């Protein structure tokens, strides 16, 4: 689904929260300390986004590739997610935040799966910002799962094979019903997508910031929004009259 929001005000902001480990290492702390500091910035980012009138904020919390990290770090990240949902859910609910989770639900601990489902269920009717938590998420895995759904729907007669189009795919990825991100922000200076929202980010703007995620405060968020506001989005059309552009 393509957003029609003007460049100056993104409707959907997606963030790759990177640099927790480097932040901790620079202070002689264990990597897990960086993730803990990162959770504080998650809270701040949700508030900043809501105040800025953003409708959807997607945060890359745990990728399907993050299981390859040392067991202790994975376990700490799981603990932080549990803690965040248990401690912050009531407050997010009070603040009218709707929680949505994307990613593969298989192979995650049953208690975390239950917490995530409960967070979605309890906040389903909220009308404020939607916080999309990408957990056990990988875009290629998401596209494989979408392809399987399409095959199932064709086999069961719900979908005509000749009618498979972009909308049919968009309706079967995890973000079905959510507009594509207008901008993808990545902290820590790395400049790649790392298997995040490959389908949805086809026309997104990218903002790469040097700051590490635990330093991504309100001011840094506004800096990223200002950079986005200066971009011209063309969706493959033309720019000013007479100037043909290719992207
Ligand atoms: C990348 O930093 C960050 C992550 C893999 C996890 C992000 C998680 C949080 C901010 C906390 C949990 C989130 C929620 C929603 C409660 P890195 O470890 O790759 O940093 P590095 O590249 O410097 O090593």
Coordinates of C-alpha atoms and ligand atoms in Angstrom, one line a residue:
X1 CA 0.0 0.0 0.0
X2 CA 1.6 3.3 -1.1
X3 CA 1.3 6.2 1.3
X4 CA -0.1 9.4 0.0
X5 CA 1.3 11.6 2.8
X6 CA 3.3 14.7 1.7
X7 CA 7.0 14.4 2.2
X8 CA 7.0 16.8 5.1
X9 CA 4.9 14.6 7.4
X10 CA 5.6 10.9 7.3
X11 CA 2.7 8.7 8.1
X12 CA 4.8 5.6 8.8
X13 CA 8.4 5.7 10.2
X14 CA 10.4 2.4 10.4
X15 CA 13.6 2.3 12.4
X16 CA 16.5 -0.1 12.5
X17 CA 17.8 0.4 16.0
X18 CA 21.5 -0.3 15.6
X19 CA 24.6 0.3 17.7
X20 CA 23.6 -0.9 21.2
X21 CA 26.7 -3.2 21.3
X22 CA 29.1 -0.5 20.2
X23 CA 27.6 2.0 22.7
X24 CA 28.2 -0.5 25.5
X25 CA 31.7 -1.5 24.4
X26 CA 32.7 2.2 24.2
X27 CA 31.9 2.4 27.9
X28 CA 33.6 -0.8 28.9
X29 CA 30.2 -2.4 29.6
X30 CA 28.8 -5.7 28.5
X31 CA 26.7 -5.6 25.2
X32 CA 23.6 -6.3 27.2
X33 CA 24.0 -2.9 28.9
X34 CA 23.6 -1.3 25.5
X35 CA 20.3 -3.2 24.9
X36 CA 19.0 -2.0 28.3
X37 CA 19.9 1.6 27.4
X38 CA 18.2 1.0 24.1
X39 CA 14.9 0.1 25.7
X40 CA 14.8 3.6 27.2
X41 CA 15.1 5.0 23.7
X42 CA 12.3 2.8 22.5
X43 CA 10.0 4.4 25.1
X44 CA 11.2 7.9 24.1
X45 CA 10.8 7.2 20.4
X46 CA 7.2 6.0 20.7
X47 CA 6.3 9.2 22.6
X48 CA 8.2 11.4 20.2
X49 CA 6.5 9.8 17.2
X50 CA 3.1 10.1 18.7
X51 CA 3.7 13.8 19.5
X52 CA 4.9 14.4 15.9
X53 CA 1.6 13.0 14.6
X54 CA 3.1 9.9 13.1
X55 CA 0.5 7.1 12.6
X56 CA 2.8 4.1 12.5
X57 CA 6.1 3.5 14.1
X58 CA 7.8 0.2 13.2
X59 CA 10.8 -0.9 15.3
X60 CA 13.2 -3.7 14.4
X61 CA 13.5 -5.4 17.8
X62 CA 14.8 -8.8 16.9
X63 CA 15.6 -10.3 13.5
X64 CA 15.3 -13.9 12.5
X65 CA 19.1 -13.8 12.1
X66 CA 19.7 -12.5 15.7
X67 CA 19.3 -16.1 17.0
X68 CA 22.9 -16.5 15.9
X69 CA 24.2 -14.2 18.6
X70 CA 25.7 -15.7 21.8
X71 CA 23.1 -17.5 23.9
X72 CA 23.5 -15.0 26.8
X73 CA 22.8 -12.0 24.6
X74 CA 19.7 -13.7 23.0
X75 CA 18.4 -14.6 26.4
X76 CA 18.9 -11.0 27.6
X77 CA 17.1 -9.6 24.6
X78 CA 14.2 -12.0 25.3
X79 CA 14.1 -10.9 28.9
X80 CA 14.1 -7.2 27.8
X81 CA 11.2 -7.8 25.5
X82 CA 9.2 -9.6 28.2
X83 CA 10.0 -6.8 30.7
X84 CA 9.0 -4.1 28.1
X85 CA 5.7 -5.7 27.3
X86 CA 4.9 -6.5 31.0
X87 CA 6.0 -3.1 32.4
X88 CA 5.0 -0.8 29.6
X89 CA 1.9 -2.3 28.1
X90 CA -0.5 -0.8 30.6
X91 CA 1.0 2.7 30.0
X92 CA 1.0 2.3 26.2
X93 CA -2.6 1.2 26.4
X94 CA -3.4 4.3 28.6
X95 CA -1.7 6.4 26.0
X96 CA -4.1 5.0 23.3
X97 CA -1.2 3.2 21.5
X98 CA -2.1 0.2 19.3
X99 CA 0.4 -2.6 19.3
X100 CA 1.0 -4.8 16.3
X101 CA 3.7 -7.5 16.0
X102 CA 5.2 -8.7 12.7
X103 CA 7.5 -11.6 12.2
X104 CA 7.4 -15.4 12.4
X105 CA 5.5 -16.6 15.5
X106 CA 6.9 -20.1 15.2
X107 CA 10.1 -20.9 17.2
X108 CA 9.6 -18.2 19.8
X109 CA 9.1 -19.1 23.4
X110 CA 5.4 -19.8 24.2
X111 CA 5.3 -17.2 27.0
X112 CA 6.6 -14.5 24.7
X113 CA 4.2 -15.5 22.0
X114 CA 1.3 -15.2 24.5
X115 CA 2.6 -11.8 25.7
X116 CA 2.7 -10.5 22.2
X117 CA -0.8 -11.8 21.3
X118 CA -2.1 -10.3 24.5
X119 CA -0.5 -6.9 23.7
X120 CA -2.2 -6.9 20.3
X121 CA -5.6 -8.1 21.7
X122 CA -5.7 -5.5 24.5
X123 CA -4.8 -2.6 22.3
X124 CA -6.6 -3.6 19.1
X125 CA -9.3 -0.9 19.4
X126 CA -6.9 2.0 20.4
X127 CA -6.9 4.9 17.9
X128 CA -3.6 6.5 18.6
X129 CA -0.2 5.7 17.1
X130 CA 0.3 2.0 16.0
X131 CA 3.6 0.6 17.4
X132 CA 4.7 -2.2 15.1
X133 CA 7.2 -4.4 16.8
X134 CA 9.2 -6.5 14.3
X135 CA 10.1 -9.5 16.4
X136 CA 11.7 -12.7 15.0
X137 CA 11.3 -10.8 11.7
X138 CA 13.2 -11.3 8.5
X139 CA 11.8 -9.9 5.2
X140 CA 12.7 -12.9 3.1
X141 CA 11.1 -15.2 5.6
X142 CA 8.0 -13.0 5.5
X143 CA 7.9 -13.2 1.6
X144 CA 8.3 -16.9 1.7
X145 CA 5.3 -17.1 4.2
X146 CA 3.3 -14.8 1.9
X147 CA 4.1 -17.0 -1.1
X148 CA 2.8 -20.0 0.8
X149 CA -0.4 -18.2 1.8
X150 CA -0.9 -17.3 -1.9
X151 CA -0.5 -21.0 -2.9
X152 CA -2.9 -22.1 -0.2
X153 CA -5.5 -19.4 -1.3
X154 CA -5.2 -20.5 -4.9
X155 CA -5.5 -24.1 -4.0
X156 CA -8.6 -23.5 -1.9
X157 CA -10.2 -21.3 -4.5
X158 CA -10.1 -18.1 -2.5
X159 CA -7.7 -16.5 -5.1
X160 CA -7.6 -16.8 -8.8
X161 CA -4.0 -17.4 -10.0
X162 CA -4.5 -15.0 -12.9
X163 CA -5.5 -12.3 -10.3
X164 CA -2.3 -12.4 -8.3
X165 CA -1.0 -8.8 -8.3
X166 CA 0.9 -6.5 -6.0
X167 CA -2.1 -5.9 -3.9
X168 CA -2.5 -9.7 -3.4
X169 CA 1.0 -9.9 -2.1
X170 CA 0.6 -6.8 0.1
X171 CA -2.5 -8.4 1.6
X172 CA -0.5 -11.5 2.7
X173 CA 2.7 -10.0 4.1
X174 CA 2.8 -9.3 7.9
X175 CA 2.1 -5.6 7.4
X176 CA -1.2 -6.2 5.6
X177 CA -3.4 -3.1 6.1
X178 CA -0.5 -0.9 7.2
X179 CA 0.7 1.7 4.8
X180 CA 4.3 1.3 3.5
X181 CA 7.0 3.2 5.5
X182 CA 7.6 6.6 4.1
X183 CA 11.0 6.6 5.7
X184 CA 13.4 4.0 7.1
X185 CA 15.8 5.3 9.6
X186 CA 18.9 3.4 10.6
X187 CA 21.2 4.5 13.5
X188 CA 24.9 3.6 14.0
X189 CA 26.2 4.7 10.6
X190 CA 25.6 1.4 8.9
X191 CA 23.9 1.9 5.5
X192 CA 22.0 -1.3 4.6
X193 CA 18.5 -2.7 5.0
X194 CA 19.6 -6.0 6.7
X195 CA 16.5 -8.0 5.6
X196 CA 14.0 -5.4 6.9
X197 CA 10.8 -4.6 5.1
X198 CA 12.2 -5.5 1.6
X199 CA 8.7 -5.5 0.0
X200 CA 7.4 -2.5 1.9
X201 CA 10.4 -0.2 1.5
X202 CA 10.3 -0.2 -2.3
X203 CA 9.7 3.6 -2.4
X204 CA 10.8 4.6 1.2
X205 CA 13.3 7.3 1.8
X206 CA 16.4 6.2 3.8
X207 CA 17.9 8.3 6.6
X208 CA 21.2 7.0 8.0
X209 CA 22.3 8.6 11.2
X210 CA 25.8 8.2 12.8
X211 CA 24.5 8.2 16.3
X212 CA 24.2 4.8 18.1
X213 CA 20.7 3.7 19.1
X214 CA 21.1 4.4 22.9
X215 CA 21.9 8.0 21.9
X216 CA 18.9 8.4 19.6
X217 CA 17.0 11.0 21.7
X218 CA 14.1 13.3 20.8
X219 CA 16.5 15.7 19.1
X220 CA 18.0 13.0 16.9
X221 CA 14.5 11.8 15.9
X222 CA 13.5 15.3 14.9
X223 CA 16.8 15.6 13.0
X224 CA 15.9 12.5 11.0
X225 CA 12.4 13.8 10.4
X226 CA 13.8 17.1 9.1
X227 CA 16.1 15.3 6.7
X228 CA 13.1 13.3 5.4
X229 CA 11.1 16.6 5.1
X230 CA 13.8 17.9 2.7
X231 CA 13.5 14.9 0.3
X232 CA 11.4 14.9 -2.8
X233 CA 9.4 11.7 -3.3
X234 CA 8.5 10.8 -6.9
X235 CA 7.4 7.1 -6.8
X236 CA 8.9 6.6 -10.2
X237 CA 7.2 9.6 -11.8
X238 CA 8.7 12.9 -12.8
X239 CA 10.1 15.7 -10.7
X240 CA 9.6 19.4 -11.8
X241 CA 7.9 19.8 -15.2
X242 CA 10.2 18.5 -18.0
X243 CA 12.7 16.7 -15.8
X244 CA 12.3 12.9 -16.2
X245 CA 13.6 10.9 -13.3
X246 CA 14.0 7.2 -12.9
X247 CA 13.2 6.5 -9.2
Ligands
LIG1 C1 21.2 -3.7 17.3 O1 22.3 -3.3 18.1 C2 20.0 -3.9 18.2 C3 19.4 -5.0 18.4 C4 19.8 -6.3 17.8 C5 18.2 -5.2 19.2 C6 17.4 -3.9 19.5 C7 16.7 -4.1 20.8 C8 16.4 -3.1 21.7 C9 16.7 -1.7 21.4 C10 15.8 -3.5 23.0 C11 14.6 -4.3 22.9 C12 13.5 -3.8 22.1 C13 12.2 -3.6 22.6 C14 11.1 -3.2 21.6 C15 11.8 -3.8 24.0 P1 23.6 -4.2 18.0 O2 23.6 -5.1 19.1 O3 23.6 -5.0 16.7 O4 24.8 -3.2 18.1 P2 26.2 -3.3 17.4 O5 26.0 -3.3 15.9 O6 26.9 -2.0 17.9 O7 26.8 -4.5 17.9

